[in-house]
C-alpha cells in the first residue's frame, strides 16, 4: 500500500473509519464496553449503540486514533511511508510529508513502531548470529592527549551493542543488550529464547562469547581474519541486515537514543521479516496491532 493508494482508497475521515471498522470488527461489531454483539449502527455519527449496556461507541475508542486531532488519513499515510521506507524515515522527513511538525511526526512514528513489535516464532534451520554496535559518541581523538584513544570500533567501543539472529532466507530478530551481556551465559540465554535447537545450526564468528553455544545446538564458526565464507559457513545474511540498519540509523535517524533503540530495531526487523509480503497485507496487519 503506497501513498497513492492511501489517497485513492481513504480520501476522507469517514472512509478511514469504515476501513478501521472492517478490520477491527471483521466478525461483526462488538460493544467496546461490554463486548456484547447486540448493537446497532448510527451511521450519521459513525458510531454504534449497545443494547446491552446502553452506551455508544466508535471504532476508534481505546485506540491511538481516538485522542488525536490528527486526521486518520495522516496516520495511514505515516504507516505506509514507514512500511515502504527500507532504511526508515526521519521524523523531520515524515513531518514534511504529512505537513505536521517534527515532534508530532516523531510521536506518530514511535506509536507506529509499537505496532511493529514482533513476538514471532523461534528461528530454525541455518541461523546466523552476530553483534553490532550503534549510536554513542563519534570517534574523535584529541590532539596532544595520548590517554584519549577516541571511541574504538567493535567490541570495546562506547557504543551500544545489538545482538541479531537471522534464518537463511527467513526471519531476523535483533535487540539491544547491555555491554556486560555479551558473555557466554547471556548469549546462550538469548539463543534459547530465540532459536529452536532441534535441527537448527548456528553460525557465528569466533568471538569468545559463543564458545559454549555447542551445549545448546550445532555450532559452526567462521574466522573473519582470513575468510568471509567457507561454503555454507558464513554470516553474510546478518551482515547485510546490519548494513541496512546502519544505513538507516546513520542516514535517516542520525542520532538514535539508546532508550529507544529497541523500537528502531523492532522497525527494521518488522520490515525485513515482511519483505516478501504484499504491502497491503502488511498495512492491515499493522492496523490490527494498532487497534
Ligand atoms: Zn455494551
PDB file of C-alpha atoms in Angstrom, residues 3-245:
ATOM      1  CA  UNK A   3       0.630   6.707  -0.536  1.00  0.00           C
ATOM      2  CA  UNK A   4      -1.184   6.967  -3.883  1.00  0.00           C
ATOM      3  CA  UNK A   5      -3.363   4.012  -2.899  1.00  0.00           C
ATOM      4  CA  UNK A   6      -3.984   5.528   0.537  1.00  0.00           C
ATOM      5  CA  UNK A   7      -5.226   8.724  -1.119  1.00  0.00           C
ATOM      6  CA  UNK A   8      -7.407   6.734  -3.515  1.00  0.00           C
ATOM      7  CA  UNK A   9      -8.874   4.279  -1.033  1.00  0.00           C
ATOM      8  CA  UNK A  10      -9.159   6.538   2.002  1.00  0.00           C
ATOM      9  CA  UNK A  11      -9.837  10.055   0.787  1.00  0.00           C
ATOM     10  CA  UNK A  12     -11.909  11.082   3.827  1.00  0.00           C
ATOM     11  CA  UNK A  13     -12.045  10.575   7.582  1.00  0.00           C
ATOM     12  CA  UNK A  14     -15.268   8.567   7.008  1.00  0.00           C
ATOM     13  CA  UNK A  15     -13.618   6.178   4.569  1.00  0.00           C
ATOM     14  CA  UNK A  16     -10.780   5.660   7.068  1.00  0.00           C
ATOM     15  CA  UNK A  17     -13.303   4.880   9.823  1.00  0.00           C
ATOM     16  CA  UNK A  18     -15.097   2.412   7.543  1.00  0.00           C
ATOM     17  CA  UNK A  19     -11.812   0.649   6.959  1.00  0.00           C
ATOM     18  CA  UNK A  20     -10.971   0.551  10.669  1.00  0.00           C
ATOM     19  CA  UNK A  21     -14.404  -0.969  11.315  1.00  0.00           C
ATOM     20  CA  UNK A  22     -13.885  -3.645   8.692  1.00  0.00           C
ATOM     21  CA  UNK A  23     -10.501  -4.524  10.209  1.00  0.00           C
ATOM     22  CA  UNK A  24     -11.479  -4.310  13.884  1.00  0.00           C
ATOM     23  CA  UNK A  25     -14.870  -5.944  13.557  1.00  0.00           C
ATOM     24  CA  UNK A  26     -14.326  -8.417  10.768  1.00  0.00           C
ATOM     25  CA  UNK A  27     -16.558 -10.880  12.699  1.00  0.00           C
ATOM     26  CA  UNK A  28     -19.246  -8.294  13.427  1.00  0.00           C
ATOM     27  CA  UNK A  29     -19.482  -5.244  15.664  1.00  0.00           C
ATOM     28  CA  UNK A  30     -18.820  -5.799  19.360  1.00  0.00           C
ATOM     29  CA  UNK A  31     -19.512  -3.266  22.090  1.00  0.00           C
ATOM     30  CA  UNK A  32     -16.289  -1.613  23.190  1.00  0.00           C
ATOM     31  CA  UNK A  33     -17.548  -1.515  26.783  1.00  0.00           C
ATOM     32  CA  UNK A  34     -19.228  -4.842  27.482  1.00  0.00           C
ATOM     33  CA  UNK A  35     -18.320  -6.973  24.456  1.00  0.00           C
ATOM     34  CA  UNK A  36     -21.956  -7.576  23.530  1.00  0.00           C
ATOM     35  CA  UNK A  37     -22.758  -8.079  19.860  1.00  0.00           C
ATOM     36  CA  UNK A  38     -26.264  -6.746  20.402  1.00  0.00           C
ATOM     37  CA  UNK A  39     -25.570  -3.355  18.857  1.00  0.00           C
ATOM     38  CA  UNK A  40     -26.998  -1.159  16.165  1.00  0.00           C
ATOM     39  CA  UNK A  41     -25.216   1.340  13.955  1.00  0.00           C
ATOM     40  CA  UNK A  42     -25.727   5.087  13.987  1.00  0.00           C
ATOM     41  CA  UNK A  43     -24.341   5.740  10.514  1.00  0.00           C
ATOM     42  CA  UNK A  44     -24.713   9.507  10.628  1.00  0.00           C
ATOM     43  CA  UNK A  45     -22.451   9.837  13.657  1.00  0.00           C
ATOM     44  CA  UNK A  46     -20.203   6.933  12.613  1.00  0.00           C
ATOM     45  CA  UNK A  47     -20.952   5.375  15.990  1.00  0.00           C
ATOM     46  CA  UNK A  48     -22.697   2.292  17.327  1.00  0.00           C
ATOM     47  CA  UNK A  49     -25.128   1.879  20.175  1.00  0.00           C
ATOM     48  CA  UNK A  50     -25.112  -1.100  22.527  1.00  0.00           C
ATOM     49  CA  UNK A  51     -28.487  -2.551  23.505  1.00  0.00           C
ATOM     50  CA  UNK A  52     -26.943  -4.403  26.444  1.00  0.00           C
ATOM     51  CA  UNK A  53     -25.148  -1.625  28.319  1.00  0.00           C
ATOM     52  CA  UNK A  54     -26.864   1.278  26.553  1.00  0.00           C
ATOM     53  CA  UNK A  55     -23.602   3.035  25.764  1.00  0.00           C
ATOM     54  CA  UNK A  56     -22.476   4.273  22.403  1.00  0.00           C
ATOM     55  CA  UNK A  57     -19.007   3.990  20.953  1.00  0.00           C
ATOM     56  CA  UNK A  58     -16.971   4.474  17.819  1.00  0.00           C
ATOM     57  CA  UNK A  59     -14.398   2.166  16.276  1.00  0.00           C
ATOM     58  CA  UNK A  60     -11.527   4.363  17.374  1.00  0.00           C
ATOM     59  CA  UNK A  61     -12.306   4.106  21.082  1.00  0.00           C
ATOM     60  CA  UNK A  62      -9.366   2.901  23.103  1.00  0.00           C
ATOM     61  CA  UNK A  63      -7.046   3.223  20.124  1.00  0.00           C
ATOM     62  CA  UNK A  64      -4.319   5.608  19.114  1.00  0.00           C
ATOM     63  CA  UNK A  65      -6.703   7.155  16.593  1.00  0.00           C
ATOM     64  CA  UNK A  66      -9.090   8.327  19.300  1.00  0.00           C
ATOM     65  CA  UNK A  67      -7.443  11.060  21.336  1.00  0.00           C
ATOM     66  CA  UNK A  68      -5.735  12.655  18.422  1.00  0.00           C
ATOM     67  CA  UNK A  69      -6.577  15.668  16.353  1.00  0.00           C
ATOM     68  CA  UNK A  70      -4.563  14.237  13.510  1.00  0.00           C
ATOM     69  CA  UNK A  71      -6.836  13.001  10.725  1.00  0.00           C
ATOM     70  CA  UNK A  72      -6.766   9.210  10.439  1.00  0.00           C
ATOM     71  CA  UNK A  73      -5.641   9.543   6.831  1.00  0.00           C
ATOM     72  CA  UNK A  74      -2.367  11.062   8.067  1.00  0.00           C
ATOM     73  CA  UNK A  75      -1.856   8.066  10.329  1.00  0.00           C
ATOM     74  CA  UNK A  76      -2.461   5.760   7.383  1.00  0.00           C
ATOM     75  CA  UNK A  77      -0.011   7.762   5.293  1.00  0.00           C
ATOM     76  CA  UNK A  78       2.584   7.649   8.060  1.00  0.00           C
ATOM     77  CA  UNK A  79       2.203   3.870   8.314  1.00  0.00           C
ATOM     78  CA  UNK A  80       2.558   3.499   4.577  1.00  0.00           C
ATOM     79  CA  UNK A  81       5.651   5.703   4.449  1.00  0.00           C
ATOM     80  CA  UNK A  82       7.280   3.758   7.280  1.00  0.00           C
ATOM     81  CA  UNK A  83       6.394   0.342   5.842  1.00  0.00           C
ATOM     82  CA  UNK A  84       7.824   1.268   2.463  1.00  0.00           C
ATOM     83  CA  UNK A  85      10.968   3.079   3.631  1.00  0.00           C
ATOM     84  CA  UNK A  86      13.598   0.366   3.514  1.00  0.00           C
ATOM     85  CA  UNK A  87      16.052   2.372   5.571  1.00  0.00           C
ATOM     86  CA  UNK A  88      13.436   4.088   7.710  1.00  0.00           C
ATOM     87  CA  UNK A  89      12.272   7.675   7.545  1.00  0.00           C
ATOM     88  CA  UNK A  90      13.327  10.510   9.817  1.00  0.00           C
ATOM     89  CA  UNK A  91      10.793  12.437  11.901  1.00  0.00           C
ATOM     90  CA  UNK A  92      11.789  15.570  10.030  1.00  0.00           C
ATOM     91  CA  UNK A  93      11.044  13.980   6.659  1.00  0.00           C
ATOM     92  CA  UNK A  94       7.821  12.421   7.917  1.00  0.00           C
ATOM     93  CA  UNK A  95       6.765  15.823   9.253  1.00  0.00           C
ATOM     94  CA  UNK A  96       7.369  17.429   5.870  1.00  0.00           C
ATOM     95  CA  UNK A  97       5.499  14.664   4.038  1.00  0.00           C
ATOM     96  CA  UNK A  98       2.499  14.827   6.362  1.00  0.00           C
ATOM     97  CA  UNK A  99       2.550  18.569   6.984  1.00  0.00           C
ATOM     98  CA  UNK A 100       2.783  18.155  10.733  1.00  0.00           C
ATOM     99  CA  UNK A 101       5.594  19.442  12.937  1.00  0.00           C
ATOM    100  CA  UNK A 102       8.531  17.165  13.559  1.00  0.00           C
ATOM    101  CA  UNK A 103       7.654  16.485  17.204  1.00  0.00           C
ATOM    102  CA  UNK A 104       4.202  15.291  16.189  1.00  0.00           C
ATOM    103  CA  UNK A 105       5.782  13.215  13.438  1.00  0.00           C
ATOM    104  CA  UNK A 106       8.214  11.715  15.938  1.00  0.00           C
ATOM    105  CA  UNK A 107       5.395  10.769  18.315  1.00  0.00           C
ATOM    106  CA  UNK A 108       3.375   9.243  15.490  1.00  0.00           C
ATOM    107  CA  UNK A 109       6.349   7.224  14.295  1.00  0.00           C
ATOM    108  CA  UNK A 110       7.018   5.970  17.814  1.00  0.00           C
ATOM    109  CA  UNK A 111       3.395   4.846  18.181  1.00  0.00           C
ATOM    110  CA  UNK A 112       3.606   3.090  14.842  1.00  0.00           C
ATOM    111  CA  UNK A 113       6.838   1.384  15.924  1.00  0.00           C
ATOM    112  CA  UNK A 114       4.992  -0.017  18.943  1.00  0.00           C
ATOM    113  CA  UNK A 115       2.729  -1.815  16.491  1.00  0.00           C
ATOM    114  CA  UNK A 116       5.806  -3.253  14.779  1.00  0.00           C
ATOM    115  CA  UNK A 117       6.797  -5.385  17.712  1.00  0.00           C
ATOM    116  CA  UNK A 118       7.151  -8.981  16.695  1.00  0.00           C
ATOM    117  CA  UNK A 119       6.999 -11.811  19.159  1.00  0.00           C
ATOM    118  CA  UNK A 120       7.491 -14.181  16.322  1.00  0.00           C
ATOM    119  CA  UNK A 121       8.290 -17.849  16.301  1.00  0.00           C
ATOM    120  CA  UNK A 122      11.585 -19.488  17.118  1.00  0.00           C
ATOM    121  CA  UNK A 123      14.145 -19.296  14.327  1.00  0.00           C
ATOM    122  CA  UNK A 124      15.007 -22.537  12.582  1.00  0.00           C
ATOM    123  CA  UNK A 125      17.417 -24.050  10.085  1.00  0.00           C
ATOM    124  CA  UNK A 126      20.745 -22.345   9.494  1.00  0.00           C
ATOM    125  CA  UNK A 127      20.771 -19.364  11.845  1.00  0.00           C
ATOM    126  CA  UNK A 128      23.474 -16.704  11.739  1.00  0.00           C
ATOM    127  CA  UNK A 129      24.197 -14.735  14.897  1.00  0.00           C
ATOM    128  CA  UNK A 130      26.308 -11.632  15.317  1.00  0.00           C
ATOM    129  CA  UNK A 131      26.550  -8.385  17.242  1.00  0.00           C
ATOM    130  CA  UNK A 132      26.958  -4.865  16.047  1.00  0.00           C
ATOM    131  CA  UNK A 133      27.332  -1.506  17.756  1.00  0.00           C
ATOM    132  CA  UNK A 134      25.216   1.550  17.156  1.00  0.00           C
ATOM    133  CA  UNK A 135      24.905   5.099  18.396  1.00  0.00           C
ATOM    134  CA  UNK A 136      27.084   6.555  21.070  1.00  0.00           C
ATOM    135  CA  UNK A 137      29.697   9.209  20.692  1.00  0.00           C
ATOM    136  CA  UNK A 138      31.543   9.734  17.442  1.00  0.00           C
ATOM    137  CA  UNK A 139      35.149   8.714  17.114  1.00  0.00           C
ATOM    138  CA  UNK A 140      37.419  11.571  17.953  1.00  0.00           C
ATOM    139  CA  UNK A 141      40.963  11.795  19.123  1.00  0.00           C
ATOM    140  CA  UNK A 142      42.126  14.925  20.919  1.00  0.00           C
ATOM    141  CA  UNK A 143      45.439  16.338  19.895  1.00  0.00           C
ATOM    142  CA  UNK A 144      48.275  16.104  22.402  1.00  0.00           C
ATOM    143  CA  UNK A 145      46.455  13.640  24.569  1.00  0.00           C
ATOM    144  CA  UNK A 146      47.865  10.168  24.462  1.00  0.00           C
ATOM    145  CA  UNK A 147      45.351   8.884  27.027  1.00  0.00           C
ATOM    146  CA  UNK A 148      42.358   9.580  24.838  1.00  0.00           C
ATOM    147  CA  UNK A 149      42.204   6.883  22.230  1.00  0.00           C
ATOM    148  CA  UNK A 150      38.801   8.050  20.977  1.00  0.00           C
ATOM    149  CA  UNK A 151      35.959   5.626  20.553  1.00  0.00           C
ATOM    150  CA  UNK A 152      37.325   2.330  19.317  1.00  0.00           C
ATOM    151  CA  UNK A 153      35.474   0.178  16.814  1.00  0.00           C
ATOM    152  CA  UNK A 154      33.900  -3.214  17.504  1.00  0.00           C
ATOM    153  CA  UNK A 155      33.934  -4.865  20.912  1.00  0.00           C
ATOM    154  CA  UNK A 156      35.380  -2.394  23.400  1.00  0.00           C
ATOM    155  CA  UNK A 157      33.576   0.611  21.922  1.00  0.00           C
ATOM    156  CA  UNK A 158      31.376   3.008  23.893  1.00  0.00           C
ATOM    157  CA  UNK A 159      28.516   2.374  21.510  1.00  0.00           C
ATOM    158  CA  UNK A 160      25.564   0.167  22.385  1.00  0.00           C
ATOM    159  CA  UNK A 161      25.685  -3.476  21.371  1.00  0.00           C
ATOM    160  CA  UNK A 162      22.819  -5.015  19.437  1.00  0.00           C
ATOM    161  CA  UNK A 163      22.614  -8.776  19.014  1.00  0.00           C
ATOM    162  CA  UNK A 164      20.925 -10.242  15.963  1.00  0.00           C
ATOM    163  CA  UNK A 165      19.946 -13.685  14.757  1.00  0.00           C
ATOM    164  CA  UNK A 166      18.707 -14.451  11.281  1.00  0.00           C
ATOM    165  CA  UNK A 167      17.467 -17.552   9.470  1.00  0.00           C
ATOM    166  CA  UNK A 168      18.889 -18.033   5.999  1.00  0.00           C
ATOM    167  CA  UNK A 169      16.097 -16.869   3.664  1.00  0.00           C
ATOM    168  CA  UNK A 170      13.932 -16.323   6.725  1.00  0.00           C
ATOM    169  CA  UNK A 171      13.272 -14.023   9.629  1.00  0.00           C
ATOM    170  CA  UNK A 172      15.510 -11.875  11.757  1.00  0.00           C
ATOM    171  CA  UNK A 173      15.409 -10.947  15.433  1.00  0.00           C
ATOM    172  CA  UNK A 174      17.552  -8.231  16.929  1.00  0.00           C
ATOM    173  CA  UNK A 175      17.686  -6.462  20.250  1.00  0.00           C
ATOM    174  CA  UNK A 176      19.768  -4.098  22.279  1.00  0.00           C
ATOM    175  CA  UNK A 177      21.786  -5.695  25.074  1.00  0.00           C
ATOM    176  CA  UNK A 178      23.918  -4.391  27.916  1.00  0.00           C
ATOM    177  CA  UNK A 179      27.604  -4.334  27.250  1.00  0.00           C
ATOM    178  CA  UNK A 180      28.064  -6.756  30.122  1.00  0.00           C
ATOM    179  CA  UNK A 181      25.606  -9.134  28.476  1.00  0.00           C
ATOM    180  CA  UNK A 182      27.912 -10.310  25.723  1.00  0.00           C
ATOM    181  CA  UNK A 183      29.200 -13.189  27.828  1.00  0.00           C
ATOM    182  CA  UNK A 184      28.589 -16.858  27.066  1.00  0.00           C
ATOM    183  CA  UNK A 185      25.858 -17.193  29.651  1.00  0.00           C
ATOM    184  CA  UNK A 186      23.858 -14.247  28.280  1.00  0.00           C
ATOM    185  CA  UNK A 187      24.341 -15.156  24.647  1.00  0.00           C
ATOM    186  CA  UNK A 188      23.269 -18.725  25.359  1.00  0.00           C
ATOM    187  CA  UNK A 189      20.182 -17.360  27.086  1.00  0.00           C
ATOM    188  CA  UNK A 190      19.361 -15.265  24.009  1.00  0.00           C
ATOM    189  CA  UNK A 191      19.748 -18.300  21.767  1.00  0.00           C
ATOM    190  CA  UNK A 192      17.442 -20.380  23.942  1.00  0.00           C
ATOM    191  CA  UNK A 193      14.805 -17.657  23.770  1.00  0.00           C
ATOM    192  CA  UNK A 194      15.010 -17.166  20.027  1.00  0.00           C
ATOM    193  CA  UNK A 195      16.220 -20.304  18.256  1.00  0.00           C
ATOM    194  CA  UNK A 196      14.646 -23.739  18.042  1.00  0.00           C
ATOM    195  CA  UNK A 197      17.561 -26.022  18.949  1.00  0.00           C
ATOM    196  CA  UNK A 198      16.028 -29.059  17.238  1.00  0.00           C
ATOM    197  CA  UNK A 199      17.716 -29.494  13.906  1.00  0.00           C
ATOM    198  CA  UNK A 200      18.990 -25.907  13.808  1.00  0.00           C
ATOM    199  CA  UNK A 201      22.578 -24.914  13.209  1.00  0.00           C
ATOM    200  CA  UNK A 202      24.164 -21.710  14.446  1.00  0.00           C
ATOM    201  CA  UNK A 203      26.889 -19.868  12.540  1.00  0.00           C
ATOM    202  CA  UNK A 204      28.881 -17.121  14.256  1.00  0.00           C
ATOM    203  CA  UNK A 205      32.318 -15.585  14.123  1.00  0.00           C
ATOM    204  CA  UNK A 206      34.976 -16.713  16.573  1.00  0.00           C
ATOM    205  CA  UNK A 207      34.072 -14.315  19.369  1.00  0.00           C
ATOM    206  CA  UNK A 208      34.720 -15.962  22.728  1.00  0.00           C
ATOM    207  CA  UNK A 209      31.174 -15.302  23.944  1.00  0.00           C
ATOM    208  CA  UNK A 210      29.958 -18.019  21.580  1.00  0.00           C
ATOM    209  CA  UNK A 211      32.286 -20.729  22.798  1.00  0.00           C
ATOM    210  CA  UNK A 212      29.672 -22.501  24.910  1.00  0.00           C
ATOM    211  CA  UNK A 213      26.948 -22.448  22.277  1.00  0.00           C
ATOM    212  CA  UNK A 214      27.539 -26.067  21.258  1.00  0.00           C
ATOM    213  CA  UNK A 215      25.913 -27.163  24.520  1.00  0.00           C
ATOM    214  CA  UNK A 216      22.614 -25.963  23.015  1.00  0.00           C
ATOM    215  CA  UNK A 217      22.857 -26.669  19.308  1.00  0.00           C
ATOM    216  CA  UNK A 218      25.251 -27.440  16.486  1.00  0.00           C
ATOM    217  CA  UNK A 219      27.663 -24.544  16.083  1.00  0.00           C
ATOM    218  CA  UNK A 220      29.997 -23.509  13.278  1.00  0.00           C
ATOM    219  CA  UNK A 221      32.335 -20.557  13.282  1.00  0.00           C
ATOM    220  CA  UNK A 222      33.892 -18.500  10.554  1.00  0.00           C
ATOM    221  CA  UNK A 223      37.241 -16.852  11.122  1.00  0.00           C
ATOM    222  CA  UNK A 224      36.919 -13.402   9.643  1.00  0.00           C
ATOM    223  CA  UNK A 225      40.598 -12.671   9.914  1.00  0.00           C
ATOM    224  CA  UNK A 226      41.271 -14.884   6.914  1.00  0.00           C
ATOM    225  CA  UNK A 227      37.990 -15.785   5.240  1.00  0.00           C
ATOM    226  CA  UNK A 228      34.477 -14.422   4.841  1.00  0.00           C
ATOM    227  CA  UNK A 229      32.752 -17.593   3.769  1.00  0.00           C
ATOM    228  CA  UNK A 230      33.500 -21.259   3.813  1.00  0.00           C
ATOM    229  CA  UNK A 231      30.700 -22.813   1.791  1.00  0.00           C
ATOM    230  CA  UNK A 232      27.542 -22.567   3.874  1.00  0.00           C
ATOM    231  CA  UNK A 233      29.514 -21.311   6.856  1.00  0.00           C
ATOM    232  CA  UNK A 234      29.269 -17.545   6.696  1.00  0.00           C
ATOM    233  CA  UNK A 235      27.477 -14.686   8.389  1.00  0.00           C
ATOM    234  CA  UNK A 236      26.713 -12.703   5.240  1.00  0.00           C
ATOM    235  CA  UNK A 237      22.961 -12.635   5.882  1.00  0.00           C
ATOM    236  CA  UNK A 238      23.192 -10.982   9.267  1.00  0.00           C
ATOM    237  CA  UNK A 239      25.942  -8.680   7.987  1.00  0.00           C
ATOM    238  CA  UNK A 240      23.689  -7.414   5.227  1.00  0.00           C
ATOM    239  CA  UNK A 241      20.914  -6.843   7.758  1.00  0.00           C
ATOM    240  CA  UNK A 242      23.360  -4.813   9.869  1.00  0.00           C
ATOM    241  CA  UNK A 243      24.307  -2.731   6.884  1.00  0.00           C
ATOM    242  CA  UNK A 244      20.627  -1.930   6.315  1.00  0.00           C
ATOM    243  CA  UNK A 245      20.277  -0.965   9.977  1.00  0.00           C
TER     244      UNK A 245
END
